[in-house]
């Protein structure tokens, strides 16, 4: 028994670099899939800047690729670092360095600050127990990490999302992570599965997953730009698309176009929902890879 455990541990140590790189690549792929998905209401995609003037598809892709080593390094930390508090502070430091890399590459534009937080936690959690890559397992471990304090982080960052969380008394990205990513596990992934099962295209299924998140998330990106009235219009519009058959139905697509026009006119963009869609796509990729491995 001891020999088997020692052999397994030795094999795991040998595979750690490859595992970390592979997980980092999955994160980058998920970010590229999210930004390429179109037509997303108010968000940057391959056809439009959405409600943004300083972002476009090329810049978002550049940012995603620049962050690849950051996510791989976080995964490596998840594999190597046993004490949970030490791990929390290690990936916090890695994330802050990654944010500097991002801002250098984008000339100061915030492209993926929220994604560094959300996907950084999830990739760390995946690497920590690679034998359990179930969505619930990954999200639960990520929540356990997120609930720990990072003594090296600044108390307040001054970022718009953080200020909106305080101003409107909502959970924001921090609350979502500390709760174990319920909008990923209980909202986005189930909608993705339902849409696929009824025969929707993959594009429509992913758009529906985004809309399901938008319909109930207190998105601090929307709150920061447009307050509660903009959030209400965002949530109502997303629900209306889904009630009319989603992105695969003609009526749903008409309401999606209306929602997009509304958000662009309001100059609001559901960036928090976009980050959670990318997180869902990342977890979905791992689940798909696991199923393929088991069927080989």
PDB file of C-alpha atoms in Angstrom:
ATOM      1  CA  UNK A   1       0.000   0.000   0.000  1.00  0.00           C
ATOM      2  CA  UNK A   2       2.783   2.430   0.983  1.00  0.00           C
ATOM      3  CA  UNK A   3       4.705   1.525  -2.165  1.00  0.00           C
ATOM      4  CA  UNK A   4       1.627   2.272  -4.301  1.00  0.00           C
ATOM      5  CA  UNK A   5       1.144   5.651  -2.634  1.00  0.00           C
ATOM      6  CA  UNK A   6       4.829   6.502  -3.064  1.00  0.00           C
ATOM      7  CA  UNK A   7       4.678   5.515  -6.741  1.00  0.00           C
ATOM      8  CA  UNK A   8       1.566   7.639  -7.281  1.00  0.00           C
ATOM      9  CA  UNK A   9       3.163  10.627  -5.552  1.00  0.00           C
ATOM     10  CA  UNK A  10       6.325  10.250  -7.613  1.00  0.00           C
ATOM     11  CA  UNK A  11       4.321  10.077 -10.833  1.00  0.00           C
ATOM     12  CA  UNK A  12       2.307  13.141  -9.821  1.00  0.00           C
ATOM     13  CA  UNK A  13       5.509  15.134  -9.230  1.00  0.00           C
ATOM     14  CA  UNK A  14       6.791  14.150 -12.679  1.00  0.00           C
ATOM     15  CA  UNK A  15       3.533  15.177 -14.332  1.00  0.00           C
ATOM     16  CA  UNK A  16       3.155  18.486 -12.445  1.00  0.00           C
ATOM     17  CA  UNK A  17       4.839  20.760 -15.038  1.00  0.00           C
ATOM     18  CA  UNK A  18       2.810  19.263 -17.889  1.00  0.00           C
ATOM     19  CA  UNK A  19      -0.384  19.479 -15.844  1.00  0.00           C
ATOM     20  CA  UNK A  20       0.189  23.128 -14.970  1.00  0.00           C
ATOM     21  CA  UNK A  21       0.908  24.082 -18.580  1.00  0.00           C
ATOM     22  CA  UNK A  22      -2.124  22.153 -19.835  1.00  0.00           C
ATOM     23  CA  UNK A  23      -4.430  23.777 -17.311  1.00  0.00           C
ATOM     24  CA  UNK A  24      -3.046  27.207 -18.193  1.00  0.00           C
ATOM     25  CA  UNK A  25      -3.716  26.501 -21.869  1.00  0.00           C
ATOM     26  CA  UNK A  26      -7.305  25.533 -21.041  1.00  0.00           C
ATOM     27  CA  UNK A  27      -7.815  28.860 -19.268  1.00  0.00           C
ATOM     28  CA  UNK A  28      -6.481  30.811 -22.246  1.00  0.00           C
ATOM     29  CA  UNK A  29      -8.669  28.783 -24.605  1.00  0.00           C
ATOM     30  CA  UNK A  30     -11.732  29.515 -22.453  1.00  0.00           C
ATOM     31  CA  UNK A  31     -10.963  33.255 -22.486  1.00  0.00           C
ATOM     32  CA  UNK A  32     -10.568  33.207 -26.271  1.00  0.00           C
ATOM     33  CA  UNK A  33     -13.830  31.257 -26.644  1.00  0.00           C
ATOM     34  CA  UNK A  34     -15.650  33.793 -24.459  1.00  0.00           C
ATOM     35  CA  UNK A  35     -14.426  36.889 -26.276  1.00  0.00           C
ATOM     36  CA  UNK A  36     -14.965  35.322 -29.712  1.00  0.00           C
ATOM     37  CA  UNK A  37     -18.556  34.302 -28.943  1.00  0.00           C
ATOM     38  CA  UNK A  38     -21.037  36.551 -30.776  1.00  0.00           C
ATOM     39  CA  UNK A  39     -23.370  38.347 -30.666  1.00  0.00           C
ATOM     40  CA  UNK A  40     -22.921  39.121 -26.956  1.00  0.00           C
ATOM     41  CA  UNK A  41     -25.018  42.029 -25.632  1.00  0.00           C
ATOM     42  CA  UNK A  42     -22.891  45.001 -24.621  1.00  0.00           C
ATOM     43  CA  UNK A  43     -19.697  42.953 -24.640  1.00  0.00           C
ATOM     44  CA  UNK A  44     -16.628  42.810 -26.859  1.00  0.00           C
ATOM     45  CA  UNK A  45     -16.796  39.970 -29.356  1.00  0.00           C
ATOM     46  CA  UNK A  46     -15.358  39.127 -32.753  1.00  0.00           C
ATOM     47  CA  UNK A  47     -17.863  41.390 -34.531  1.00  0.00           C
ATOM     48  CA  UNK A  48     -18.138  44.380 -32.190  1.00  0.00           C
ATOM     49  CA  UNK A  49     -16.648  46.481 -29.380  1.00  0.00           C
ATOM     50  CA  UNK A  50     -19.982  46.309 -27.571  1.00  0.00           C
ATOM     51  CA  UNK A  51     -20.343  49.199 -25.119  1.00  0.00           C
ATOM     52  CA  UNK A  52     -16.561  49.721 -24.961  1.00  0.00           C
ATOM     53  CA  UNK A  53     -14.421  52.329 -26.663  1.00  0.00           C
ATOM     54  CA  UNK A  54     -11.033  51.163 -25.397  1.00  0.00           C
ATOM     55  CA  UNK A  55     -11.397  47.407 -26.029  1.00  0.00           C
ATOM     56  CA  UNK A  56     -11.647  45.187 -29.055  1.00  0.00           C
ATOM     57  CA  UNK A  57     -11.296  41.504 -29.927  1.00  0.00           C
ATOM     58  CA  UNK A  58      -7.603  41.728 -30.831  1.00  0.00           C
ATOM     59  CA  UNK A  59      -6.677  43.441 -27.562  1.00  0.00           C
ATOM     60  CA  UNK A  60      -8.663  40.897 -25.524  1.00  0.00           C
ATOM     61  CA  UNK A  61      -6.925  38.021 -27.299  1.00  0.00           C
ATOM     62  CA  UNK A  62      -3.514  39.601 -26.756  1.00  0.00           C
ATOM     63  CA  UNK A  63      -4.315  39.922 -23.060  1.00  0.00           C
ATOM     64  CA  UNK A  64      -5.478  36.300 -22.805  1.00  0.00           C
ATOM     65  CA  UNK A  65      -2.275  34.953 -24.331  1.00  0.00           C
ATOM     66  CA  UNK A  66      -0.082  37.213 -22.178  1.00  0.00           C
ATOM     67  CA  UNK A  67      -1.804  35.787 -19.097  1.00  0.00           C
ATOM     68  CA  UNK A  68      -1.159  32.155 -20.046  1.00  0.00           C
ATOM     69  CA  UNK A  69       2.042  31.859 -17.957  1.00  0.00           C
ATOM     70  CA  UNK A  70       0.255  33.480 -14.995  1.00  0.00           C
ATOM     71  CA  UNK A  71      -2.463  30.830 -14.985  1.00  0.00           C
ATOM     72  CA  UNK A  72       0.076  28.033 -15.439  1.00  0.00           C
ATOM     73  CA  UNK A  73       2.054  29.408 -12.498  1.00  0.00           C
ATOM     74  CA  UNK A  74      -1.089  29.454 -10.360  1.00  0.00           C
ATOM     75  CA  UNK A  75      -1.791  25.860 -11.317  1.00  0.00           C
ATOM     76  CA  UNK A  76       1.761  24.941 -10.355  1.00  0.00           C
ATOM     77  CA  UNK A  77       1.254  26.630  -6.995  1.00  0.00           C
ATOM     78  CA  UNK A  78      -1.916  24.625  -6.465  1.00  0.00           C
ATOM     79  CA  UNK A  79      -0.021  21.415  -7.044  1.00  0.00           C
ATOM     80  CA  UNK A  80       3.062  22.305  -4.990  1.00  0.00           C
ATOM     81  CA  UNK A  81       1.741  24.287  -2.006  1.00  0.00           C
ATOM     82  CA  UNK A  82       0.087  22.337   0.796  1.00  0.00           C
ATOM     83  CA  UNK A  83      -0.911  24.877   3.501  1.00  0.00           C
ATOM     84  CA  UNK A  84      -4.056  26.561   2.216  1.00  0.00           C
ATOM     85  CA  UNK A  85      -3.265  30.005   3.633  1.00  0.00           C
ATOM     86  CA  UNK A  86       0.211  29.910   2.088  1.00  0.00           C
ATOM     87  CA  UNK A  87      -1.368  28.907  -1.221  1.00  0.00           C
ATOM     88  CA  UNK A  88      -3.886  31.756  -1.008  1.00  0.00           C
ATOM     89  CA  UNK A  89      -1.131  34.302  -0.541  1.00  0.00           C
ATOM     90  CA  UNK A  90       1.094  32.734  -3.187  1.00  0.00           C
ATOM     91  CA  UNK A  91      -1.542  32.860  -5.928  1.00  0.00           C
ATOM     92  CA  UNK A  92      -2.526  36.372  -4.820  1.00  0.00           C
ATOM     93  CA  UNK A  93       1.040  37.491  -5.449  1.00  0.00           C
ATOM     94  CA  UNK A  94       1.131  35.655  -8.790  1.00  0.00           C
ATOM     95  CA  UNK A  95      -2.135  37.307  -9.789  1.00  0.00           C
ATOM     96  CA  UNK A  96      -0.879  40.800  -8.988  1.00  0.00           C
ATOM     97  CA  UNK A  97       2.220  40.226 -11.110  1.00  0.00           C
ATOM     98  CA  UNK A  98      -0.053  38.897 -13.860  1.00  0.00           C
ATOM     99  CA  UNK A  99      -2.149  42.050 -13.677  1.00  0.00           C
ATOM    100  CA  UNK A 100       0.974  44.143 -14.254  1.00  0.00           C
ATOM    101  CA  UNK A 101       1.800  41.989 -17.309  1.00  0.00           C
ATOM    102  CA  UNK A 102      -1.731  42.467 -18.589  1.00  0.00           C
ATOM    103  CA  UNK A 103      -1.642  46.252 -18.187  1.00  0.00           C
ATOM    104  CA  UNK A 104       1.780  46.435 -19.829  1.00  0.00           C
ATOM    105  CA  UNK A 105       0.469  44.483 -22.834  1.00  0.00           C
ATOM    106  CA  UNK A 106      -2.728  46.526 -23.118  1.00  0.00           C
ATOM    107  CA  UNK A 107      -1.161  49.941 -22.415  1.00  0.00           C
ATOM    108  CA  UNK A 108      -3.097  50.321 -19.183  1.00  0.00           C
ATOM    109  CA  UNK A 109      -6.490  48.977 -20.283  1.00  0.00           C
ATOM    110  CA  UNK A 110      -8.211  46.554 -17.908  1.00  0.00           C
ATOM    111  CA  UNK A 111      -9.066  43.566 -20.064  1.00  0.00           C
ATOM    112  CA  UNK A 112      -9.043  40.594 -17.660  1.00  0.00           C
ATOM    113  CA  UNK A 113      -8.695  41.771 -14.059  1.00  0.00           C
ATOM    114  CA  UNK A 114     -11.841  39.877 -13.027  1.00  0.00           C
ATOM    115  CA  UNK A 115     -10.799  36.804 -14.967  1.00  0.00           C
ATOM    116  CA  UNK A 116      -7.417  36.706 -13.210  1.00  0.00           C
ATOM    117  CA  UNK A 117      -9.312  36.443  -9.919  1.00  0.00           C
ATOM    118  CA  UNK A 118     -12.030  33.959 -10.934  1.00  0.00           C
ATOM    119  CA  UNK A 119     -10.106  31.720 -13.293  1.00  0.00           C
ATOM    120  CA  UNK A 120      -6.987  31.962 -11.176  1.00  0.00           C
ATOM    121  CA  UNK A 121      -8.858  30.446  -8.243  1.00  0.00           C
ATOM    122  CA  UNK A 122     -10.436  27.764 -10.414  1.00  0.00           C
ATOM    123  CA  UNK A 123      -7.217  26.722 -12.148  1.00  0.00           C
ATOM    124  CA  UNK A 124      -5.490  26.538  -8.767  1.00  0.00           C
ATOM    125  CA  UNK A 125      -8.310  24.414  -7.382  1.00  0.00           C
ATOM    126  CA  UNK A 126      -8.207  22.101 -10.407  1.00  0.00           C
ATOM    127  CA  UNK A 127      -4.470  21.550 -10.021  1.00  0.00           C
ATOM    128  CA  UNK A 128      -4.774  20.953  -6.300  1.00  0.00           C
ATOM    129  CA  UNK A 129      -6.779  17.734  -6.779  1.00  0.00           C
ATOM    130  CA  UNK A 130      -6.479  16.758 -10.451  1.00  0.00           C
ATOM    131  CA  UNK A 131      -8.168  13.432  -9.736  1.00  0.00           C
ATOM    132  CA  UNK A 132     -11.407  15.367  -9.079  1.00  0.00           C
ATOM    133  CA  UNK A 133     -12.154  17.715 -11.959  1.00  0.00           C
ATOM    134  CA  UNK A 134     -15.906  17.763 -11.449  1.00  0.00           C
ATOM    135  CA  UNK A 135     -17.400  21.276 -11.603  1.00  0.00           C
ATOM    136  CA  UNK A 136     -18.694  21.016  -8.042  1.00  0.00           C
ATOM    137  CA  UNK A 137     -15.353  19.756  -6.748  1.00  0.00           C
ATOM    138  CA  UNK A 138     -13.304  22.446  -8.446  1.00  0.00           C
ATOM    139  CA  UNK A 139     -15.692  25.227  -7.406  1.00  0.00           C
ATOM    140  CA  UNK A 140     -15.844  24.039  -3.804  1.00  0.00           C
ATOM    141  CA  UNK A 141     -12.057  23.971  -3.475  1.00  0.00           C
ATOM    142  CA  UNK A 142     -11.818  27.395  -5.127  1.00  0.00           C
ATOM    143  CA  UNK A 143     -14.304  28.739  -2.607  1.00  0.00           C
ATOM    144  CA  UNK A 144     -12.259  27.382   0.273  1.00  0.00           C
ATOM    145  CA  UNK A 145      -9.210  29.222  -1.037  1.00  0.00           C
ATOM    146  CA  UNK A 146     -11.138  32.448  -1.707  1.00  0.00           C
ATOM    147  CA  UNK A 147     -12.516  32.580   1.826  1.00  0.00           C
ATOM    148  CA  UNK A 148      -9.018  32.817   3.285  1.00  0.00           C
ATOM    149  CA  UNK A 149      -7.453  36.246   3.849  1.00  0.00           C
ATOM    150  CA  UNK A 150      -4.532  37.410   1.751  1.00  0.00           C
ATOM    151  CA  UNK A 151      -2.390  39.324   4.241  1.00  0.00           C
ATOM    152  CA  UNK A 152      -0.174  40.638   1.431  1.00  0.00           C
ATOM    153  CA  UNK A 153      -2.992  42.208  -0.590  1.00  0.00           C
ATOM    154  CA  UNK A 154      -3.995  45.870  -0.247  1.00  0.00           C
ATOM    155  CA  UNK A 155      -7.089  46.392   1.900  1.00  0.00           C
ATOM    156  CA  UNK A 156      -8.730  48.446  -0.852  1.00  0.00           C
ATOM    157  CA  UNK A 157      -7.741  48.558  -4.510  1.00  0.00           C
ATOM    158  CA  UNK A 158      -9.885  51.437  -5.725  1.00  0.00           C
ATOM    159  CA  UNK A 159     -11.087  49.371  -8.675  1.00  0.00           C
ATOM    160  CA  UNK A 160     -14.552  50.208 -10.024  1.00  0.00           C
ATOM    161  CA  UNK A 161     -15.958  46.744  -9.360  1.00  0.00           C
ATOM    162  CA  UNK A 162     -14.849  46.820  -5.754  1.00  0.00           C
ATOM    163  CA  UNK A 163     -16.362  50.291  -5.265  1.00  0.00           C
ATOM    164  CA  UNK A 164     -19.651  49.143  -6.800  1.00  0.00           C
ATOM    165  CA  UNK A 165     -19.708  46.157  -4.453  1.00  0.00           C
ATOM    166  CA  UNK A 166     -19.393  48.510  -1.486  1.00  0.00           C
ATOM    167  CA  UNK A 167     -21.762  51.181  -2.827  1.00  0.00           C
ATOM    168  CA  UNK A 168     -24.563  48.743  -3.670  1.00  0.00           C
ATOM    169  CA  UNK A 169     -23.946  46.148  -0.942  1.00  0.00           C
ATOM    170  CA  UNK A 170     -23.617  43.189  -3.307  1.00  0.00           C
ATOM    171  CA  UNK A 171     -21.260  40.228  -3.260  1.00  0.00           C
ATOM    172  CA  UNK A 172     -19.403  41.009  -6.454  1.00  0.00           C
ATOM    173  CA  UNK A 173     -16.579  38.820  -7.735  1.00  0.00           C
ATOM    174  CA  UNK A 174     -15.344  38.199  -4.202  1.00  0.00           C
ATOM    175  CA  UNK A 175     -18.728  36.993  -2.977  1.00  0.00           C
ATOM    176  CA  UNK A 176     -19.201  34.781  -6.025  1.00  0.00           C
ATOM    177  CA  UNK A 177     -15.853  33.092  -5.431  1.00  0.00           C
ATOM    178  CA  UNK A 178     -16.283  32.712  -1.686  1.00  0.00           C
ATOM    179  CA  UNK A 179     -19.675  31.067  -2.260  1.00  0.00           C
ATOM    180  CA  UNK A 180     -18.075  28.481  -4.554  1.00  0.00           C
ATOM    181  CA  UNK A 181     -19.101  30.057  -7.882  1.00  0.00           C
ATOM    182  CA  UNK A 182     -22.846  29.295  -7.786  1.00  0.00           C
ATOM    183  CA  UNK A 183     -23.482  31.125 -11.060  1.00  0.00           C
ATOM    184  CA  UNK A 184     -20.998  28.807 -12.749  1.00  0.00           C
ATOM    185  CA  UNK A 185     -22.100  25.526 -11.187  1.00  0.00           C
ATOM    186  CA  UNK A 186     -25.845  26.138 -10.742  1.00  0.00           C
ATOM    187  CA  UNK A 187     -26.642  28.571 -13.569  1.00  0.00           C
ATOM    188  CA  UNK A 188     -24.233  28.643 -16.524  1.00  0.00           C
ATOM    189  CA  UNK A 189     -23.325  24.958 -16.765  1.00  0.00           C
ATOM    190  CA  UNK A 190     -26.931  23.663 -16.406  1.00  0.00           C
ATOM    191  CA  UNK A 191     -28.120  26.108 -19.095  1.00  0.00           C
ATOM    192  CA  UNK A 192     -25.243  25.047 -21.342  1.00  0.00           C
ATOM    193  CA  UNK A 193     -26.258  21.408 -20.882  1.00  0.00           C
ATOM    194  CA  UNK A 194     -29.984  22.067 -21.450  1.00  0.00           C
ATOM    195  CA  UNK A 195     -29.322  23.996 -24.636  1.00  0.00           C
ATOM    196  CA  UNK A 196     -27.048  21.305 -26.023  1.00  0.00           C
ATOM    197  CA  UNK A 197     -29.529  18.559 -25.185  1.00  0.00           C
ATOM    198  CA  UNK A 198     -32.348  20.257 -27.087  1.00  0.00           C
ATOM    199  CA  UNK A 199     -30.132  20.538 -30.150  1.00  0.00           C
ATOM    200  CA  UNK A 200     -29.057  24.177 -30.061  1.00  0.00           C
ATOM    201  CA  UNK A 201     -25.820  25.055 -31.800  1.00  0.00           C
ATOM    202  CA  UNK A 202     -22.787  25.422 -29.550  1.00  0.00           C
ATOM    203  CA  UNK A 203     -22.840  29.181 -30.160  1.00  0.00           C
ATOM    204  CA  UNK A 204     -26.478  29.427 -29.084  1.00  0.00           C
ATOM    205  CA  UNK A 205     -25.862  27.196 -26.055  1.00  0.00           C
ATOM    206  CA  UNK A 206     -23.000  29.408 -24.874  1.00  0.00           C
ATOM    207  CA  UNK A 207     -25.007  32.577 -25.448  1.00  0.00           C
ATOM    208  CA  UNK A 208     -27.869  31.093 -23.433  1.00  0.00           C
ATOM    209  CA  UNK A 209     -25.465  30.249 -20.620  1.00  0.00           C
ATOM    210  CA  UNK A 210     -24.267  33.865 -20.620  1.00  0.00           C
ATOM    211  CA  UNK A 211     -27.836  35.165 -20.619  1.00  0.00           C
ATOM    212  CA  UNK A 212     -28.793  32.883 -17.734  1.00  0.00           C
ATOM    213  CA  UNK A 213     -25.971  34.385 -15.678  1.00  0.00           C
ATOM    214  CA  UNK A 214     -26.883  37.920 -16.712  1.00  0.00           C
ATOM    215  CA  UNK A 215     -30.510  37.358 -15.716  1.00  0.00           C
ATOM    216  CA  UNK A 216     -29.715  36.974 -12.018  1.00  0.00           C
ATOM    217  CA  UNK A 217     -26.162  38.203 -11.353  1.00  0.00           C
ATOM    218  CA  UNK A 218     -25.652  41.487  -9.474  1.00  0.00           C
ATOM    219  CA  UNK A 219     -22.974  42.408 -11.996  1.00  0.00           C
ATOM    220  CA  UNK A 220     -20.696  45.059 -10.505  1.00  0.00           C
ATOM    221  CA  UNK A 221     -19.467  46.023 -13.984  1.00  0.00           C
ATOM    222  CA  UNK A 222     -23.026  47.053 -14.860  1.00  0.00           C
ATOM    223  CA  UNK A 223     -23.610  48.688 -11.477  1.00  0.00           C
ATOM    224  CA  UNK A 224     -20.391  50.686 -11.731  1.00  0.00           C
ATOM    225  CA  UNK A 225     -21.399  52.165 -15.076  1.00  0.00           C
ATOM    226  CA  UNK A 226     -25.159  52.483 -14.825  1.00  0.00           C
ATOM    227  CA  UNK A 227     -26.378  51.816 -11.296  1.00  0.00           C
ATOM    228  CA  UNK A 228     -29.384  49.744 -10.280  1.00  0.00           C
ATOM    229  CA  UNK A 229     -31.600  50.902 -13.141  1.00  0.00           C
ATOM    230  CA  UNK A 230     -29.097  49.635 -15.712  1.00  0.00           C
ATOM    231  CA  UNK A 231     -28.749  46.359 -13.822  1.00  0.00           C
ATOM    232  CA  UNK A 232     -32.532  45.891 -13.800  1.00  0.00           C
ATOM    233  CA  UNK A 233     -32.730  46.493 -17.554  1.00  0.00           C
ATOM    234  CA  UNK A 234     -29.848  44.091 -18.135  1.00  0.00           C
ATOM    235  CA  UNK A 235     -31.445  41.334 -16.062  1.00  0.00           C
ATOM    236  CA  UNK A 236     -34.930  41.859 -17.510  1.00  0.00           C
ATOM    237  CA  UNK A 237     -33.580  41.874 -21.062  1.00  0.00           C
ATOM    238  CA  UNK A 238     -31.626  38.658 -20.556  1.00  0.00           C
ATOM    239  CA  UNK A 239     -34.673  36.929 -19.075  1.00  0.00           C
ATOM    240  CA  UNK A 240     -36.784  38.084 -22.013  1.00  0.00           C
ATOM    241  CA  UNK A 241     -34.389  36.484 -24.517  1.00  0.00           C
ATOM    242  CA  UNK A 242     -34.516  33.157 -22.662  1.00  0.00           C
ATOM    243  CA  UNK A 243     -38.312  33.314 -22.285  1.00  0.00           C
ATOM    244  CA  UNK A 244     -38.598  33.633 -26.062  1.00  0.00           C
ATOM    245  CA  UNK A 245     -36.570  30.525 -26.828  1.00  0.00           C
ATOM    246  CA  UNK A 246     -33.050  31.781 -26.307  1.00  0.00           C
ATOM    247  CA  UNK A 247     -30.414  32.531 -28.919  1.00  0.00           C
ATOM    248  CA  UNK A 248     -31.451  29.607 -31.137  1.00  0.00           C
ATOM    249  CA  UNK A 249     -34.993  30.924 -31.690  1.00  0.00           C
ATOM    250  CA  UNK A 250     -35.957  33.735 -34.064  1.00  0.00           C
ATOM    251  CA  UNK A 251     -37.934  35.577 -31.370  1.00  0.00           C
ATOM    252  CA  UNK A 252     -35.088  35.115 -28.902  1.00  0.00           C
ATOM    253  CA  UNK A 253     -32.565  36.532 -31.364  1.00  0.00           C
ATOM    254  CA  UNK A 254     -34.768  39.576 -31.910  1.00  0.00           C
ATOM    255  CA  UNK A 255     -34.843  40.246 -28.176  1.00  0.00           C
ATOM    256  CA  UNK A 256     -31.082  39.625 -28.006  1.00  0.00           C
ATOM    257  CA  UNK A 257     -30.534  42.301 -30.640  1.00  0.00           C
ATOM    258  CA  UNK A 258     -32.770  44.679 -28.680  1.00  0.00           C
ATOM    259  CA  UNK A 259     -30.834  43.980 -25.488  1.00  0.00           C
ATOM    260  CA  UNK A 260     -27.525  44.593 -27.216  1.00  0.00           C
ATOM    261  CA  UNK A 261     -28.737  47.932 -28.566  1.00  0.00           C
ATOM    262  CA  UNK A 262     -30.025  48.896 -25.115  1.00  0.00           C
ATOM    263  CA  UNK A 263     -26.741  48.122 -23.338  1.00  0.00           C
ATOM    264  CA  UNK A 264     -24.664  49.935 -25.949  1.00  0.00           C
ATOM    265  CA  UNK A 265     -26.891  53.002 -25.596  1.00  0.00           C
ATOM    266  CA  UNK A 266     -26.548  52.828 -21.807  1.00  0.00           C
ATOM    267  CA  UNK A 267     -22.765  52.351 -22.143  1.00  0.00           C
ATOM    268  CA  UNK A 268     -22.887  49.332 -19.824  1.00  0.00           C
ATOM    269  CA  UNK A 269     -21.222  45.983 -20.302  1.00  0.00           C
ATOM    270  CA  UNK A 270     -21.885  42.820 -18.235  1.00  0.00           C
ATOM    271  CA  UNK A 271     -18.223  42.031 -17.704  1.00  0.00           C
ATOM    272  CA  UNK A 272     -18.839  40.054 -14.518  1.00  0.00           C
ATOM    273  CA  UNK A 273     -21.166  37.715 -16.388  1.00  0.00           C
ATOM    274  CA  UNK A 274     -18.576  37.363 -19.147  1.00  0.00           C
ATOM    275  CA  UNK A 275     -15.927  36.324 -16.608  1.00  0.00           C
ATOM    276  CA  UNK A 276     -18.273  33.693 -15.190  1.00  0.00           C
ATOM    277  CA  UNK A 277     -19.061  32.398 -18.681  1.00  0.00           C
ATOM    278  CA  UNK A 278     -15.315  32.014 -19.290  1.00  0.00           C
ATOM    279  CA  UNK A 279     -15.071  30.204 -15.953  1.00  0.00           C
ATOM    280  CA  UNK A 280     -17.900  27.877 -16.988  1.00  0.00           C
ATOM    281  CA  UNK A 281     -16.240  27.183 -20.335  1.00  0.00           C
ATOM    282  CA  UNK A 282     -12.976  26.387 -18.538  1.00  0.00           C
ATOM    283  CA  UNK A 283     -14.636  23.901 -16.190  1.00  0.00           C
ATOM    284  CA  UNK A 284     -16.612  22.462 -19.113  1.00  0.00           C
ATOM    285  CA  UNK A 285     -13.374  21.909 -21.060  1.00  0.00           C
ATOM    286  CA  UNK A 286     -11.891  19.981 -18.122  1.00  0.00           C
ATOM    287  CA  UNK A 287     -15.020  17.873 -17.819  1.00  0.00           C
ATOM    288  CA  UNK A 288     -14.924  17.098 -21.540  1.00  0.00           C
ATOM    289  CA  UNK A 289     -11.217  16.184 -21.372  1.00  0.00           C
ATOM    290  CA  UNK A 290     -11.881  13.883 -18.419  1.00  0.00           C
ATOM    291  CA  UNK A 291     -14.681  12.102 -20.281  1.00  0.00           C
ATOM    292  CA  UNK A 292     -12.463  11.645 -23.338  1.00  0.00           C
ATOM    293  CA  UNK A 293      -9.668  10.203 -21.192  1.00  0.00           C
ATOM    294  CA  UNK A 294     -12.046   7.755 -19.511  1.00  0.00           C
ATOM    295  CA  UNK A 295     -13.379   6.594 -22.906  1.00  0.00           C
ATOM    296  CA  UNK A 296      -9.937   5.930 -24.379  1.00  0.00           C
TER     297      UNK A 296
END
